[in-house]
CSV table of C-alpha atoms in Angstrom, one decimal:
chain,number,residue,atom,x,y,z
A,1,MET,CA,10.7,94.5,-14.6
A,2,GLU,CA,7.2,94.5,-16.1
A,3,PRO,CA,6.9,93.1,-19.7
A,4,THR,CA,6.1,95.6,-22.4
A,5,LEU,CA,2.4,95.8,-23.2
A,6,ILE,CA,1.4,96.3,-26.9
A,7,PRO,CA,-2.0,96.8,-28.5
A,8,GLU,CA,-4.0,93.5,-28.9
A,9,ASN,CA,-5.5,94.7,-32.2
A,10,ILE,CA,-2.2,94.2,-34.0
A,11,LEU,CA,-2.5,90.4,-34.0
A,12,ASP,CA,-2.4,89.1,-37.5
A,13,PRO,CA,-5.5,87.3,-38.9
A,14,ASN,CA,-3.4,84.3,-39.8
A,15,ILE,CA,-2.3,83.9,-36.2
A,16,LEU,CA,-5.8,84.3,-34.9
A,17,ALA,CA,-7.0,81.7,-37.4
A,18,GLU,CA,-4.8,79.1,-35.6
A,19,ILE,CA,-6.6,79.7,-32.2
A,20,PRO,CA,-10.3,79.7,-33.2
A,21,ASP,CA,-11.5,79.1,-29.7
A,22,VAL,CA,-10.4,82.6,-28.6
A,23,GLU,CA,-13.3,84.8,-27.5
A,24,LYS,CA,-11.1,87.9,-26.8
A,25,VAL,CA,-7.4,88.8,-26.9
A,26,LEU,CA,-6.8,90.5,-23.6
A,27,HIS,CA,-3.1,91.5,-23.7
A,28,ILE,CA,0.0,91.0,-25.8
A,29,TYR,CA,3.3,91.3,-23.9
A,30,VAL,CA,6.8,91.6,-25.4
A,31,LEU,CA,8.9,88.9,-23.7
A,32,GLY,CA,12.2,89.9,-25.4
A,33,GLY,CA,14.0,88.4,-28.3
A,34,SER,CA,17.2,88.7,-30.2
A,35,PRO,CA,18.5,90.6,-33.3
A,36,TRP,CA,16.8,88.0,-35.4
A,37,ALA,CA,13.5,87.3,-33.7
A,38,THR,CA,10.8,88.8,-31.4
A,39,LYS,CA,9.1,86.8,-28.7
A,40,LEU,CA,5.6,87.6,-27.4
A,41,ARG,CA,3.0,86.3,-24.9
A,42,ILE,CA,-0.7,86.5,-25.9
A,43,SER,CA,-3.2,86.5,-23.1
A,44,THR,CA,-6.7,85.5,-24.1
A,45,THR,CA,-10.2,84.4,-22.9
A,46,LEU,CA,-11.6,81.4,-24.7
A,47,LYS,CA,-15.2,80.9,-25.7
A,48,ASP,CA,-15.7,78.6,-22.7
A,49,ARG,CA,-14.6,81.6,-20.5
A,50,LYS,CA,-11.3,80.0,-19.5
A,51,ASP,CA,-8.1,82.1,-19.7
A,52,GLN,CA,-5.4,80.8,-22.0
A,53,ASP,CA,-2.0,82.2,-22.9
A,54,TYR,CA,0.0,81.5,-26.0
A,55,TYR,CA,3.6,82.0,-27.0
A,56,LEU,CA,4.4,83.8,-30.3
A,57,LYS,CA,7.7,84.2,-32.1
A,58,THR,CA,8.2,86.2,-35.2
A,59,ALA,CA,11.0,86.6,-37.7
A,60,VAL,CA,11.4,88.3,-41.1
A,61,GLY,CA,12.9,87.5,-44.4
A,62,ASP,CA,14.0,84.2,-46.0
A,63,LEU,CA,16.2,83.2,-43.1
A,64,GLY,CA,13.5,84.2,-40.6
A,65,ARG,CA,11.1,81.9,-42.4
A,66,ALA,CA,13.5,79.0,-42.5
A,67,SER,CA,14.4,79.4,-38.8
A,68,ILE,CA,10.7,79.4,-37.8
A,69,ILE,CA,10.0,76.3,-39.8
A,70,GLY,CA,13.1,74.7,-38.4
A,71,GLU,CA,12.0,75.4,-34.8
A,72,PHE,CA,8.5,74.2,-35.4
A,73,GLU,CA,9.7,70.9,-36.9
A,74,SER,CA,12.2,70.6,-34.1
A,75,MET,CA,9.5,71.1,-31.4
A,76,LYS,CA,7.2,68.6,-33.1
A,77,ALA,CA,10.0,66.0,-33.2
A,78,ILE,CA,10.7,66.6,-29.5
A,79,GLN,CA,7.0,66.4,-28.6
A,80,LYS,CA,6.7,63.0,-30.1
A,81,VAL,CA,9.3,61.6,-27.7
A,82,THR,CA,9.1,63.8,-24.6
A,83,PRO,CA,5.8,65.7,-24.7
A,84,LYS,CA,6.1,67.2,-21.2
A,85,PHE,CA,9.6,68.5,-21.8
A,86,ILE,CA,8.4,71.4,-24.0
A,87,ALA,CA,5.5,73.9,-24.4
A,88,PRO,CA,3.5,72.2,-27.2
A,89,PRO,CA,3.8,73.8,-30.7
A,90,ILE,CA,0.6,74.8,-32.5
A,91,ALA,CA,1.3,76.3,-35.9
A,92,GLN,CA,3.7,78.3,-38.1
A,93,GLY,CA,3.2,80.3,-41.2
A,94,PRO,CA,3.4,83.7,-42.9
A,95,MET,CA,1.5,86.7,-41.6
A,96,LYS,CA,-1.4,87.9,-43.9
A,97,GLY,CA,-0.6,91.6,-43.4
A,98,LYS,CA,3.2,91.1,-43.6
A,99,PRO,CA,4.0,88.2,-45.9
A,100,ASP,CA,7.7,88.7,-45.3
A,101,CYS,CA,7.1,88.1,-41.6
A,102,HIS,CA,6.8,84.5,-40.4
A,103,PHE,CA,5.3,83.3,-37.0
A,104,TYR,CA,5.7,80.4,-34.7
A,105,LEU,CA,2.7,79.8,-32.3
A,106,GLY,CA,2.8,77.5,-29.3
A,107,GLN,CA,1.2,77.1,-25.9
A,108,TYR,CA,2.7,79.4,-23.2
A,109,LEU,CA,4.2,78.0,-20.1
A,110,PRO,CA,5.3,80.2,-17.1
A,111,ILE,CA,9.0,79.5,-17.0
A,112,ILE,CA,11.5,80.6,-14.4
A,113,ASP,CA,14.9,81.6,-15.9
A,114,GLU,CA,17.1,79.6,-13.5
A,115,LEU,CA,19.5,76.8,-13.7
A,116,VAL,CA,17.6,73.5,-13.8
A,117,GLU,CA,18.2,70.7,-11.3
A,118,PRO,CA,20.3,68.0,-12.9
A,119,THR,CA,18.5,64.8,-12.1
A,120,HIS,CA,15.1,65.3,-13.8
A,121,PHE,CA,16.6,67.5,-16.5
A,122,CYS,CA,19.1,64.8,-17.5
A,123,GLU,CA,16.5,62.1,-17.2
A,124,GLN,CA,14.4,63.9,-19.8
A,125,ILE,CA,17.4,64.5,-22.1
A,126,ALA,CA,18.4,60.9,-21.9
A,127,MET,CA,14.8,59.9,-22.7
A,128,LEU,CA,14.8,62.1,-25.7
A,129,HIS,CA,18.1,60.7,-26.9
A,130,ARG,CA,17.3,57.0,-26.1
A,131,ASN,CA,13.7,56.8,-27.4
A,132,SER,CA,14.0,58.9,-30.6
A,133,VAL,CA,14.4,57.2,-33.9
A,134,SER,CA,15.6,58.7,-37.1
A,135,PRO,CA,13.0,58.1,-39.8
A,136,ASN,CA,15.6,56.9,-42.3
A,137,ARG,CA,18.1,55.7,-39.7
A,138,LYS,CA,20.6,58.4,-40.8
A,139,TYR,CA,22.2,61.4,-39.2
A,140,GLY,CA,20.7,64.7,-40.1
A,141,PHE,CA,17.2,66.2,-40.3
A,142,HIS,CA,14.5,66.7,-42.8
A,143,THR,CA,14.7,70.5,-42.8
A,144,VAL,CA,17.3,73.2,-42.1
A,145,THR,CA,17.4,74.1,-38.4
A,146,PHE,CA,19.2,77.0,-36.8
A,147,ASN,CA,21.6,77.8,-34.0
A,148,GLY,CA,20.8,81.4,-33.3
A,149,ASP,CA,20.7,82.8,-36.9
A,150,LEU,CA,23.2,80.3,-38.2
A,151,PRO,CA,21.7,77.7,-40.5
A,152,GLN,CA,22.9,74.2,-39.8
A,153,LYS,CA,23.8,71.7,-42.5
A,154,ASN,CA,21.4,68.8,-41.9
A,155,ASP,CA,21.9,66.7,-45.0
A,156,TYR,CA,21.7,62.9,-44.6
A,157,PRO,CA,25.2,61.5,-45.2
A,158,ASP,CA,26.1,57.9,-44.7
A,159,SER,CA,27.8,58.1,-41.3
A,160,CYS,CA,28.2,60.0,-38.1
A,161,GLU,CA,31.7,60.9,-39.1
A,162,SER,CA,30.7,62.4,-42.4
A,163,PHE,CA,27.8,64.2,-40.9
A,164,PHE,CA,30.0,65.8,-38.2
A,165,ALA,CA,32.7,66.7,-40.8
A,166,ALA,CA,30.2,68.3,-43.2
A,167,GLY,CA,28.5,70.3,-40.4
A,168,PHE,CA,31.9,71.5,-39.1
A,169,ARG,CA,33.1,72.6,-42.5
A,170,HIS,CA,29.8,74.5,-42.9
A,171,MET,CA,30.3,76.3,-39.6
A,172,LEU,CA,33.9,77.1,-40.4
A,173,ASP,CA,32.6,78.8,-43.6
A,174,MET,CA,30.0,80.7,-41.5
A,175,ASN,CA,32.7,81.8,-39.1
A,176,LYS,CA,35.0,83.0,-41.8
A,177,ALA,CA,32.2,85.0,-43.4
A,178,ARG,CA,31.4,86.7,-40.1
A,179,ALA,CA,34.6,86.9,-38.1
A,180,GLY,CA,37.1,87.0,-40.9
A,181,PRO,CA,39.8,84.5,-42.0
A,182,SER,CA,42.5,83.0,-39.9
A,183,GLU,CA,45.6,81.9,-41.9
A,184,GLU,CA,46.9,80.0,-38.8
A,185,LEU,CA,43.6,78.1,-38.4
A,186,ASP,CA,43.3,77.4,-42.1
A,187,ALA,CA,46.8,75.8,-42.1
A,188,LEU,CA,45.7,73.4,-39.4
A,189,LEU,CA,42.4,72.3,-41.0
A,190,PRO,CA,43.8,69.6,-43.3
A,191,ALA,CA,45.2,67.6,-40.4
A,192,PHE,CA,42.0,68.1,-38.4
A,193,PHE,CA,39.8,66.7,-41.2
A,194,GLU,CA,42.2,64.0,-42.3
A,195,LYS,CA,43.3,62.7,-38.9
A,196,VAL,CA,41.4,64.1,-35.9
A,197,ILE,CA,37.8,63.6,-37.1
A,198,PRO,CA,38.5,60.0,-38.4
A,199,ARG,CA,40.3,59.2,-35.2
A,200,LEU,CA,37.3,59.9,-33.0
A,201,PRO,CA,33.9,59.4,-34.5
A,202,ARG,CA,34.9,56.5,-36.7
A,203,PRO,CA,35.5,54.0,-33.9
A,204,LEU,CA,32.1,54.8,-32.4
A,205,GLU,CA,30.1,54.0,-35.5
A,206,ALA,CA,29.4,50.3,-34.6
A,207,ASN,CA,28.2,51.2,-31.1
A,208,ILE,CA,25.9,54.2,-31.6
A,209,ARG,CA,22.8,55.2,-33.6
A,210,PRO,CA,21.3,58.6,-34.5
A,211,SER,CA,19.5,60.2,-31.6
A,212,LEU,CA,17.4,63.4,-31.7
A,213,VAL,CA,19.4,66.2,-30.1
A,214,HIS,CA,18.2,69.7,-29.1
A,215,GLY,CA,21.2,71.1,-30.9
A,216,ASP,CA,21.7,74.2,-28.8
A,217,LEU,CA,21.2,73.1,-25.2
A,218,TRP,CA,22.8,75.5,-22.8
A,219,TYR,CA,21.3,76.9,-19.5
A,220,GLY,CA,19.7,79.7,-21.4
A,221,ASN,CA,17.5,77.3,-23.4
A,222,ALA,CA,16.2,75.5,-20.4
A,223,GLY,CA,14.1,76.6,-17.4
A,224,VAL,CA,11.6,75.5,-14.8
A,225,ASN,CA,7.9,75.2,-15.6
A,226,THR,CA,6.3,76.7,-12.5
A,227,LEU,CA,3.0,74.8,-13.1
A,228,GLU,CA,4.7,71.5,-12.4
A,229,ASP,CA,8.1,72.5,-11.0
A,230,LYS,CA,9.8,70.5,-13.8
A,231,ALA,CA,12.5,71.3,-16.3
A,232,VAL,CA,11.5,72.3,-19.8
A,233,ILE,CA,13.6,73.1,-22.9
A,234,PHE,CA,13.0,75.6,-25.8
A,235,ASP,CA,14.5,77.3,-28.8
A,236,PRO,CA,15.8,74.0,-30.4
A,237,GLY,CA,17.7,73.5,-33.6
A,238,CYS,CA,17.3,69.7,-33.8
A,239,PHE,CA,18.9,67.0,-35.9
A,240,TYR,CA,19.8,63.3,-35.4
A,241,ALA,CA,23.3,62.9,-34.2
A,242,HIS,CA,25.5,60.9,-31.8
A,243,ASN,CA,23.8,61.6,-28.5
A,244,GLU,CA,27.0,62.8,-26.8
A,245,TYR,CA,27.2,65.6,-29.3
A,246,GLU,CA,24.6,67.4,-27.1
A,247,LEU,CA,27.1,67.3,-24.2
A,248,GLY,CA,29.7,69.1,-26.2
A,249,ASN,CA,27.8,72.4,-25.5
A,250,TRP,CA,27.9,71.7,-21.8
A,251,ARG,CA,31.7,71.7,-21.6
A,252,ALA,CA,32.2,75.5,-21.8
A,253,LYS,CA,32.0,77.2,-18.4
A,254,ARG,CA,29.8,79.9,-19.9
A,255,ASN,CA,27.0,77.4,-20.4
A,256,LYS,CA,26.9,76.5,-16.6
A,257,PHE,CA,26.3,72.8,-16.9
A,258,SER,CA,28.8,71.4,-14.5
A,259,LYS,CA,30.2,67.9,-14.0
A,260,ALA,CA,27.1,67.1,-12.0
A,261,TYR,CA,25.0,67.3,-15.2
A,262,PHE,CA,27.4,64.9,-17.1
A,263,ASP,CA,27.2,62.5,-14.2
A,264,ALA,CA,23.4,62.7,-14.0
A,265,TYR,CA,23.1,62.1,-17.7
A,266,HIS,CA,25.4,59.1,-17.7
A,267,ALA,CA,23.4,57.6,-14.9
A,268,TYR,CA,20.7,57.0,-17.6
A,269,ILE,CA,22.9,56.5,-20.7
A,270,PRO,CA,26.4,55.0,-20.4
A,271,LYS,CA,29.3,56.6,-22.2
A,272,ALA,CA,29.8,55.3,-25.7
A,273,SER,CA,32.4,52.7,-26.5
A,274,PRO,CA,35.3,53.0,-26.7
A,275,GLN,CA,35.1,54.9,-23.4
A,276,GLU,CA,38.8,55.8,-23.5
A,277,ASP,CA,37.9,58.2,-26.3
A,278,TYR,CA,35.0,59.8,-24.4
A,279,GLN,CA,36.8,62.9,-23.1
A,280,ASP,CA,38.3,63.6,-26.5
A,281,CYS,CA,35.0,63.2,-28.3
A,282,ILE,CA,33.4,65.7,-25.9
A,283,VAL,CA,36.2,68.1,-26.7
A,284,LEU,CA,35.8,67.6,-30.4
A,285,TYR,CA,32.0,68.2,-30.2
A,286,SER,CA,32.6,71.3,-28.1
A,287,LEU,CA,34.6,72.8,-30.9
A,288,ARG,CA,31.6,73.2,-33.1
A,289,PHE,CA,29.8,75.0,-30.3
A,290,ASN,CA,32.7,77.3,-29.9
A,291,LEU,CA,32.5,78.1,-33.6
A,292,HIS,CA,28.8,78.9,-33.2
A,293,ALA,CA,29.6,81.4,-30.4
A,294,ALA,CA,32.4,83.0,-32.3
A,295,SER,CA,30.2,83.3,-35.4
A,296,LEU,CA,27.1,84.6,-33.6
A,297,PHE,CA,29.1,87.2,-31.7
A,298,PRO,CA,32.2,88.0,-33.7
A,299,THR,CA,32.8,91.3,-32.1
A,300,VAL,CA,32.7,90.0,-28.5
A,301,LEU,CA,36.2,89.4,-27.2
A,302,GLY,CA,35.3,86.3,-25.2
A,303,HIS,CA,33.8,84.5,-28.2
A,304,ARG,CA,36.6,85.5,-30.5
A,305,GLU,CA,38.9,84.0,-27.9
A,306,SER,CA,36.8,80.8,-28.0
A,307,ARG,CA,37.9,80.4,-31.6
A,308,ASN,CA,41.5,80.9,-30.6
A,309,TYR,CA,41.0,78.4,-27.7
A,310,THR,CA,39.6,75.9,-30.2
A,311,ARG,CA,42.7,76.3,-32.3
A,312,TYR,CA,45.0,75.8,-29.3
A,313,GLU,CA,43.2,72.9,-27.7
A,314,VAL,CA,42.8,70.7,-30.7
A,315,PHE,CA,45.6,71.5,-33.1
A,316,GLY,CA,48.2,71.7,-30.4
A,317,ARG,CA,47.7,68.0,-29.6
A,318,GLU,CA,49.3,65.0,-31.1
A,319,ILE,CA,47.5,63.5,-34.0
A,320,PRO,CA,46.1,60.9,-34.4
A,321,GLU,CA,46.6,59.6,-30.9
A,322,GLY,CA,43.8,61.8,-29.7
A,323,LEU,CA,43.0,64.9,-27.8
A,324,SER,CA,43.7,65.1,-24.1
A,325,SER,CA,41.2,67.6,-22.9
A,326,GLY,CA,42.1,68.1,-19.3
A,327,PHE,CA,38.4,68.1,-18.5
A,328,GLU,CA,36.8,65.3,-16.5
A,329,ALA,CA,33.2,65.0,-17.6
């Protein structure tokens, strides 16, 4: 299907100011978007007569502004470590003609929407995790980032355990606000926070360090750059976390990253010690992503069921011995 073409003269002056080498805007195409953002492709001719395309995302309101800033800061952080793994960011800011509308501007890459090949993709993810360094050596991020339109709690606590617990509590609150309360789930939460979380992240603390994670890495946020036939990632909501947190989002079948992706990843980075807790940690991390899905789409049956599955899978297990996931990653 052909992209929607819109008039090039609608481009805001503040956006044009960030691409001063443009001689002429040729076309603006609507690439799609979501209920909370619009994505565009800007085709231009530069002053040196070369053609150049740009990627533009816009969002409105205070949350829109915060999400754009979070994405821009995330992309800059990824660029420092794995510059060829993303389309380079250029600028972000408010529109002059619509101050309530915020924009993100980056270079445009032609990306095929298909499942990426595991080896190169996981090599790049491992490089991002292994080579990134938290500026203050803590878990968190210097600004709020978003999963969809869900703001993430990125404060800098003192440990991986406390960072995960605080982030999980925050997402539970978001889920309750959007999907409604669950008395059954609420009754199980004290044991979860008092026994399950201390049982799993705490023993890892001496053997891990904060790594930069994409934060919402599923097959829909990765694709193939046709210019180089290499995997690229986009739409990040970064923070510094235990690197294996990233893999929690791969566990759900809906996200299409099979066991081959886990194996490819761990060819570059071994499983954290104690390895006997690995499966249970992946399950634990996957629970937050299930809450994300249930909060983003509370009226969709499958995602409501993911919250119920979360409840069954974790709280139906013995505590504190661990969580037997039945999933071999």
